[in-house]
Amino acid sequence: MSRERFKKQLFEQFARVGRVLANGHRLELVEFLAQGERAVEALAEVTGLSVANTSQHLQQLRRVGLVAARKDGLHVYYRLADPAVSKLLGAIQSIAERQFAEVDRIVRSYLTAKDGLEPVSRADLLERAARGDVTVLDVRPPVEYAAGHVPGALNVPVRELEAQLGKLPRKQEVVAYCRGPYCVLAFEAVAQLRALGFSARRLEDGFPEWRLAGLPVEESAAGTDPGPPAVVNTPATRAAPLTQGRRLRG
Amino acid sequence: MSRERFKKQLFEQFARVGRVLANGHRLELVEFLAQGERAVEALAEVTGLSVANTSQHLQQLRRVGLVAARKDGLHVYYRLADPAVSKLLGAIQSIAERQFAEVDRIVRSYLTAKDGLEPVSRADLLERAARGDVTVLDVRPPVEYAAGHVPGALNVPVRELEAQLGKLPRKQEVVAYCRGPYCVLAFEAVAQLRALGFSARRLEDGFPEWRLAGLPVEESAAGTDPGPPAVVNTPATRAAPLTQGRRLRG
DNA sequence: TTAATGTTCAATAATTCTATTGAATATTAG
DNA sequence: CTAATATTCAATAGAATTATTGAACATTAA
C-alpha cells in the first residue's frame, strides 16, 4: 500500500466520526445522553423526531462508537460510550460559541433579561451549599433527577415551578441547574423566579459537567416516576449485537 | 421564540462545526496545520488536492473558527485558530481508533514488521535525551523542523535517510518522530532503520503533541530551505478580513 | 502600465445525506 | 398460538456536499 493511499484511508476513517457529528439532531441526542441512558422513544420525544428517524441517528452514533446500547425487554437503552464523548461535544460547542456571534445572539434573544444572569461556579456552589446559605434547584424531570443530582438539591421541574413556590425559601438565593450550558430549562427557571421576586442564578454548565468534575453526586428514587432503570453511564457492558442472526430478506 | 425553536437553532450552530469535521481532507489539513502555519499551495501539495479545492476547504475551516489566516504579500498563511483544535482532532482520532478495528488494520497492514514498534513515551525520551544515550531523529521536512523541534534532534527527512546514515551512531537506539500519531513518516523511518540493522523506535504521537505537553522546544533555521516565516501558531492576530471590499461581479 | 503569481470565486455534475413511509423483526403478555 | 409494543429495516424523493473547471481578483516586479 502506498503512503498516499494509506493516509487517505486513515483520514477517511476519522472523517466517519466527524460526519456523525455533523448533524444538529445527533448532537442534541448526545447532549441528552450525557445524563444517562434512555430508550429510543424518550429520545424521539425530546428531539421531536420520528421514532424511526431517531433510531437511525442513534445507530449512526453507535456505529462510530460515540454511544452504546443495551437491550432490556422491549426497550433498547442508549448511553454515551465514554465520558470523553461528553467532552468532545463540549469542545465543539465551545468552538461554535467562540466563533459565532450568532450563538450568543440566539441565546440572548431567548433571554429577555440580561443582567444578573452570570452563572455561579461549581466551586462557589459547593462551598455555599456546605454553609447552607443557598437553595439548589434541579429543574430537570424527576427521571433524570433520580439518576443522580447535586447533593441536597430540590427537584422541581420547570412546569411545576409556579405551583411549588412554597418549597423555596425567599431569603436565600436560588441556584438552578439542568443538563448543560445549553439546556434551556435552567434559563427558564431563573427567568421565572426573578420575575417573581426571587434572587436566582444558574449554575455554570449543568449536571453532566458537575459529575465530570468529580464533585459529589447523590442518587435517589424520584418521588413520582421510577423511570428507566437508573443505570447511569456505566461503560461496562459493551455494545453486544442487538439483532441476533437477522438477515436481509430474500 | 419558543424553546423548541431555540434549541434547534442552537444545535444547528454546533452542527456547523461538526460538518466541517466531516471530511477526511479537512481533517488532514488540520493535522498538518497543527505544526504551524502554511500557505495554500503547500497544503494543496500535502493533501494532493487542487489549489482551488484546498482553498475552499480552508475557508470552510476558517468560517467555523477552526483555523485562522494571515495574508502576507502574495501568500495567505493558514494556522490553527487555537491549540484546542489540535485536541479536538485528537479526540476524534482516538474515538475512531477505539471503535474501528479497521484503523488498526490499516496501520498494521502498512507496517510489515509488528514487533519492536512500541513507541517511546515522551517522558522516557526526555530523560534518556538528558543522559545522552539516545539519538533523536526528526524525519519531517526541514521547513517544519525549523519551525520547532525536540531539543537536540537531528533533522533527516525520510527521503535522505539512506544517504545520511553516516550521521547516526549505530550503538544508540534511534527514536524517530514526525507530525503526530498518524503521520507515516516516522513509521517509515523506523521500518527502514530496522531493516538496516539499527535499533529504532517511534516517539509516541509526534511533535505537535510534544509541544502541547509543554515540553522544551528548540527553534532554529533549517539548513537547506528557510521556508515560510517561522511564526508558529500564534493566536494573536485574529482573522482580519482577507478580501477588502470585493463584491460579486455585476 | 503589463505580466506573473497565489489565491479565491462561481457554476456544474456526481455523489452523499436526510426525513418519511410502511413493512419487518424481536419481545412480552394473554 | 395471537395481539400489542418497541425498535429496526428498506426504499425513495428532496436537499446538501464534493471535486472540477475556468475565470476573476489582489499583489508584486519590471
Tab-separated table of C-alpha atoms in Angstrom, chain A:
chain	number	residue	atom	x	y	z
A	1	MET	CA	0.000	0.000	0.000
A	2	SER	CA	1.423	3.381	-0.940
A	3	ARG	CA	1.802	6.030	1.672
A	4	GLU	CA	-0.740	8.295	-0.026
A	5	ARG	CA	-3.372	5.603	-0.108
A	6	PHE	CA	-2.627	4.736	3.485
A	7	LYS	CA	-3.146	8.301	4.612
A	8	LYS	CA	-6.342	8.681	2.622
A	9	GLN	CA	-7.815	5.598	4.232
A	10	LEU	CA	-6.814	6.679	7.689
A	11	PHE	CA	-8.304	10.133	7.460
A	12	GLU	CA	-11.376	8.693	5.831
A	13	GLN	CA	-11.862	6.644	8.990
A	14	PHE	CA	-11.511	9.740	11.145
A	15	ALA	CA	-13.962	11.583	8.950
A	16	ARG	CA	-16.537	8.890	9.619
A	17	VAL	CA	-16.603	10.114	13.185
A	18	GLY	CA	-16.725	13.702	12.010
A	19	ARG	CA	-19.671	13.009	9.736
A	20	VAL	CA	-21.687	11.704	12.630
A	21	LEU	CA	-21.049	14.950	14.490
A	22	ALA	CA	-22.312	16.926	11.518
A	23	ASN	CA	-25.981	16.888	12.389
A	24	GLY	CA	-27.770	19.021	14.931
A	25	HIS	CA	-30.210	16.322	15.950
A	26	ARG	CA	-27.423	13.877	16.656
A	27	LEU	CA	-25.587	16.434	18.766
A	28	GLU	CA	-28.773	17.041	20.688
A	29	LEU	CA	-29.093	13.310	21.270
A	30	VAL	CA	-25.546	13.214	22.584
A	31	GLU	CA	-26.222	16.075	24.949
A	32	PHE	CA	-29.278	14.355	26.281
A	33	LEU	CA	-27.494	11.038	26.639
A	34	ALA	CA	-24.778	12.741	28.648
A	35	GLN	CA	-27.067	12.405	31.651
A	36	GLY	CA	-27.547	8.698	31.436
A	37	GLU	CA	-29.184	6.056	29.362
A	38	ARG	CA	-32.502	6.491	27.621
A	39	ALA	CA	-34.802	4.408	25.445
A	40	VAL	CA	-35.428	5.345	21.842
A	41	GLU	CA	-38.934	6.630	22.333
A	42	ALA	CA	-37.884	9.089	25.031
A	43	LEU	CA	-35.119	10.356	22.796
A	44	ALA	CA	-37.525	10.769	19.920
A	45	GLU	CA	-39.784	12.839	22.095
A	46	VAL	CA	-37.019	15.130	23.269
A	47	THR	CA	-35.706	15.823	19.807
A	48	GLY	CA	-39.069	15.973	18.104
A	49	LEU	CA	-38.012	13.399	15.527
A	50	SER	CA	-39.970	10.342	14.483
A	51	VAL	CA	-39.030	7.152	16.267
A	52	ALA	CA	-37.721	5.570	13.085
A	53	ASN	CA	-35.581	8.570	12.314
A	54	THR	CA	-34.287	8.745	15.869
A	55	SER	CA	-33.380	5.097	15.694
A	56	GLN	CA	-31.378	5.693	12.554
A	57	HIS	CA	-29.491	8.604	14.032
A	58	LEU	CA	-28.716	6.548	17.110
A	59	GLN	CA	-27.365	3.769	15.002
A	60	GLN	CA	-25.062	6.149	13.255
A	61	LEU	CA	-23.789	7.314	16.614
A	62	ARG	CA	-23.350	3.728	17.652
A	63	ARG	CA	-21.520	2.702	14.518
A	64	VAL	CA	-18.671	5.093	15.222
A	65	GLY	CA	-18.553	4.309	18.916
A	66	LEU	CA	-19.983	7.515	20.322
A	67	VAL	CA	-22.866	5.766	22.044
A	68	ALA	CA	-23.514	2.227	23.181
A	69	ALA	CA	-26.768	0.350	23.544
A	70	ARG	CA	-28.223	-2.288	25.790
A	71	LYS	CA	-31.380	-4.211	25.160
A	72	ASP	CA	-33.730	-4.941	28.047
A	73	GLY	CA	-37.076	-6.472	27.238
A	74	LEU	CA	-38.838	-4.461	24.626
A	75	HIS	CA	-36.638	-1.439	25.071
A	76	VAL	CA	-33.209	-0.566	23.791
A	77	TYR	CA	-31.400	1.797	26.116
A	78	TYR	CA	-28.729	4.034	24.626
A	79	ARG	CA	-25.949	5.732	26.549
A	80	LEU	CA	-22.679	7.515	25.816
A	81	ALA	CA	-19.947	5.022	25.123
A	82	ASP	CA	-17.463	7.035	27.149
A	83	PRO	CA	-17.459	10.223	29.230
A	84	ALA	CA	-14.915	11.556	26.745
A	85	VAL	CA	-17.756	11.894	24.262
A	86	SER	CA	-19.272	14.494	26.521
A	87	LYS	CA	-16.021	16.412	26.409
A	88	LEU	CA	-15.935	16.142	22.657
A	89	LEU	CA	-19.373	17.722	22.436
A	90	GLY	CA	-18.206	20.417	24.816
A	91	ALA	CA	-15.215	21.174	22.617
A	92	ILE	CA	-17.426	21.550	19.585
A	93	GLN	CA	-19.835	23.766	21.468
A	94	SER	CA	-17.068	25.952	22.745
A	95	ILE	CA	-15.605	26.415	19.293
A	96	ALA	CA	-19.026	27.209	17.895
A	97	GLU	CA	-19.585	29.568	20.768
A	98	ARG	CA	-16.324	31.387	20.304
A	99	GLN	CA	-16.812	31.786	16.603
A	100	PHE	CA	-20.430	32.541	16.117
A	101	ALA	CA	-21.754	35.789	17.274
A	102	GLU	CA	-24.904	34.021	16.246
A	103	VAL	CA	-24.796	31.552	19.090
A	104	ASP	CA	-24.624	34.403	21.513
A	105	ARG	CA	-27.320	36.254	19.697
A	106	ILE	CA	-29.628	33.251	19.804
A	107	VAL	CA	-29.072	32.755	23.496
A	108	ARG	CA	-29.561	36.413	24.291
A	109	SER	CA	-32.643	36.802	22.178
A	110	TYR	CA	-34.168	33.993	24.166
A	111	LEU	CA	-33.301	35.561	27.456
A	112	THR	CA	-35.107	38.810	27.744
A	113	ALA	CA	-33.382	39.789	30.933
A	114	LYS	CA	-29.678	40.278	30.553
A	115	ASP	CA	-28.490	41.308	33.975
A	116	GLY	CA	-27.893	39.090	36.929
A	117	LEU	CA	-27.629	36.035	34.772
A	118	GLU	CA	-23.971	35.424	35.398
A	119	PRO	CA	-23.752	31.768	36.353
A	120	VAL	CA	-22.492	30.528	39.717
A	121	SER	CA	-19.317	28.469	39.543
A	122	ARG	CA	-19.298	24.874	40.731
A	123	ALA	CA	-16.745	25.673	43.404
A	124	ASP	CA	-18.841	28.533	44.761
A	125	LEU	CA	-21.938	26.440	44.840
A	126	LEU	CA	-20.204	23.604	46.632
A	127	GLU	CA	-18.896	25.954	49.293
A	128	ARG	CA	-22.131	27.828	49.778
A	129	ALA	CA	-24.133	24.621	49.887
A	130	ALA	CA	-21.893	23.407	52.713
A	131	ARG	CA	-22.691	26.574	54.627
A	132	GLY	CA	-26.371	26.102	53.825
A	133	ASP	CA	-26.940	29.620	52.590
A	134	VAL	CA	-28.215	28.686	49.179
A	135	THR	CA	-31.125	26.717	47.739
A	136	VAL	CA	-30.062	24.356	44.996
A	137	LEU	CA	-32.758	23.697	42.441
A	138	ASP	CA	-32.736	20.842	39.960
A	139	VAL	CA	-35.243	21.698	37.250
A	140	ARG	CA	-34.900	18.513	35.236
A	141	PRO	CA	-37.666	15.928	35.065
A	142	PRO	CA	-37.842	13.565	38.064
A	143	VAL	CA	-36.495	10.684	35.984
A	144	GLU	CA	-33.249	12.485	35.414
A	145	TYR	CA	-33.075	13.736	38.972
A	146	ALA	CA	-33.381	10.184	40.253
A	147	ALA	CA	-30.428	9.064	38.194
A	148	GLY	CA	-28.143	11.484	40.021
A	149	HIS	CA	-28.154	15.078	41.226
A	150	VAL	CA	-26.244	17.666	43.198
A	151	PRO	CA	-26.436	16.689	46.886
A	152	GLY	CA	-29.253	18.434	48.663
A	153	ALA	CA	-30.834	19.770	45.513
A	154	LEU	CA	-34.601	20.175	45.383
A	155	ASN	CA	-36.242	18.712	42.313
A	156	VAL	CA	-38.864	20.979	40.846
A	157	PRO	CA	-39.426	20.673	37.116
A	158	VAL	CA	-39.964	23.968	35.383
A	159	ARG	CA	-43.626	23.260	34.666
A	160	GLU	CA	-44.373	22.809	38.327
A	161	LEU	CA	-42.231	25.670	39.475
A	162	GLU	CA	-45.028	28.147	39.946
A	163	ALA	CA	-47.179	25.614	41.770
A	164	GLN	CA	-44.412	24.662	44.159
A	165	LEU	CA	-43.034	28.053	45.037
A	166	GLY	CA	-43.826	27.333	48.653
A	167	LYS	CA	-40.885	24.944	48.814
A	168	LEU	CA	-38.434	27.728	48.177
A	169	PRO	CA	-37.236	30.000	50.971
A	170	ARG	CA	-37.333	33.620	49.864
A	171	LYS	CA	-34.371	34.726	51.908
A	172	GLN	CA	-31.788	32.619	50.159
A	173	GLU	CA	-30.519	32.864	46.673
A	174	VAL	CA	-31.716	30.039	44.438
A	175	VAL	CA	-29.204	28.390	42.112
A	176	ALA	CA	-30.834	26.397	39.330
A	177	TYR	CA	-29.262	23.865	37.023
A	178	CYS	CA	-30.269	21.348	34.414
A	179	ARG	CA	-28.425	19.398	31.760
A	180	GLY	CA	-25.647	21.547	30.478
A	181	PRO	CA	-24.683	25.008	29.334
A	182	TYR	CA	-27.266	24.954	26.570
A	183	CYS	CA	-30.094	23.308	28.335
A	184	VAL	CA	-32.754	25.958	28.444
A	185	LEU	CA	-34.627	24.661	31.461
A	186	ALA	CA	-32.371	26.447	33.922
A	187	PHE	CA	-32.532	29.672	31.954
A	188	GLU	CA	-36.275	29.484	32.077
A	189	ALA	CA	-36.438	28.731	35.765
A	190	VAL	CA	-34.159	31.635	36.600
A	191	ALA	CA	-36.174	33.982	34.433
A	192	GLN	CA	-39.415	32.867	36.097
A	193	LEU	CA	-38.047	33.095	39.619
A	194	ARG	CA	-36.591	36.532	39.069
A	195	ALA	CA	-39.881	37.700	37.649
A	196	LEU	CA	-41.479	36.501	40.879
A	197	GLY	CA	-39.100	38.451	43.027
A	198	PHE	CA	-36.665	35.710	43.930
A	199	SER	CA	-32.945	36.107	43.808
A	200	ALA	CA	-31.921	33.405	41.344
A	201	ARG	CA	-28.990	32.435	39.186
A	202	ARG	CA	-27.875	29.487	37.072
A	203	LEU	CA	-25.136	27.055	37.928
A	204	GLU	CA	-22.369	27.137	35.338
A	205	ASP	CA	-22.914	24.381	32.786
A	206	GLY	CA	-25.109	21.642	34.205
A	207	PHE	CA	-25.252	18.315	35.929
A	208	PRO	CA	-23.195	16.236	33.481
A	209	GLU	CA	-20.346	18.707	33.893
A	210	TRP	CA	-20.747	18.603	37.667
A	211	ARG	CA	-20.366	14.853	37.565
A	212	LEU	CA	-17.442	15.046	35.155
A	213	ALA	CA	-15.690	17.442	37.504
A	214	GLY	CA	-15.721	14.677	40.092
A	215	LEU	CA	-17.934	16.551	42.523
A	216	PRO	CA	-20.232	14.709	44.927
A	217	VAL	CA	-23.361	13.190	43.448
A	218	GLU	CA	-26.434	11.983	45.264
A	219	GLU	CA	-28.666	9.268	43.850
A	220	SER	CA	-32.173	8.601	44.999
A	221	ALA	CA	-35.545	7.393	43.837
A	222	ALA	CA	-37.645	10.170	42.402
A	223	GLY	CA	-40.955	10.770	44.038
A	224	THR	CA	-43.252	10.413	41.100
A	225	ASP	CA	-41.850	8.295	38.305
A	226	PRO	CA	-39.369	5.489	38.699
A	227	GLY	CA	-38.395	5.889	35.048
A	228	PRO	CA	-35.993	3.590	33.281
A	229	PRO	CA	-33.503	1.624	35.332
A	230	ALA	CA	-31.195	4.181	36.860
A	231	VAL	CA	-28.042	2.710	35.466
A	232	VAL	CA	-26.127	5.783	34.591
A	233	ASN	CA	-23.411	5.809	32.065
A	234	THR	CA	-21.616	2.664	33.054
A	235	PRO	CA	-19.351	1.864	30.141
A	236	ALA	CA	-19.055	-1.648	31.455
A	237	THR	CA	-21.367	-3.514	29.126
A	238	ARG	CA	-20.068	-3.012	25.657
A	239	ALA	CA	-22.387	-2.935	22.685
A	240	ALA	CA	-23.457	-6.509	22.266
A	241	PRO	CA	-25.024	-7.372	18.939
A	242	LEU	CA	-28.572	-6.142	19.190
A	243	THR	CA	-30.007	-8.254	16.457
A	244	GLN	CA	-29.357	-11.925	16.618
A	245	GLY	CA	-28.870	-13.504	13.299
A	246	ARG	CA	-31.250	-11.321	11.447
A	247	ARG	CA	-30.569	-11.142	7.768
A	248	LEU	CA	-31.784	-9.431	4.669
A	249	ARG	CA	-34.968	-10.880	3.478
A	250	GLY	CA	-34.551	-12.955	0.379
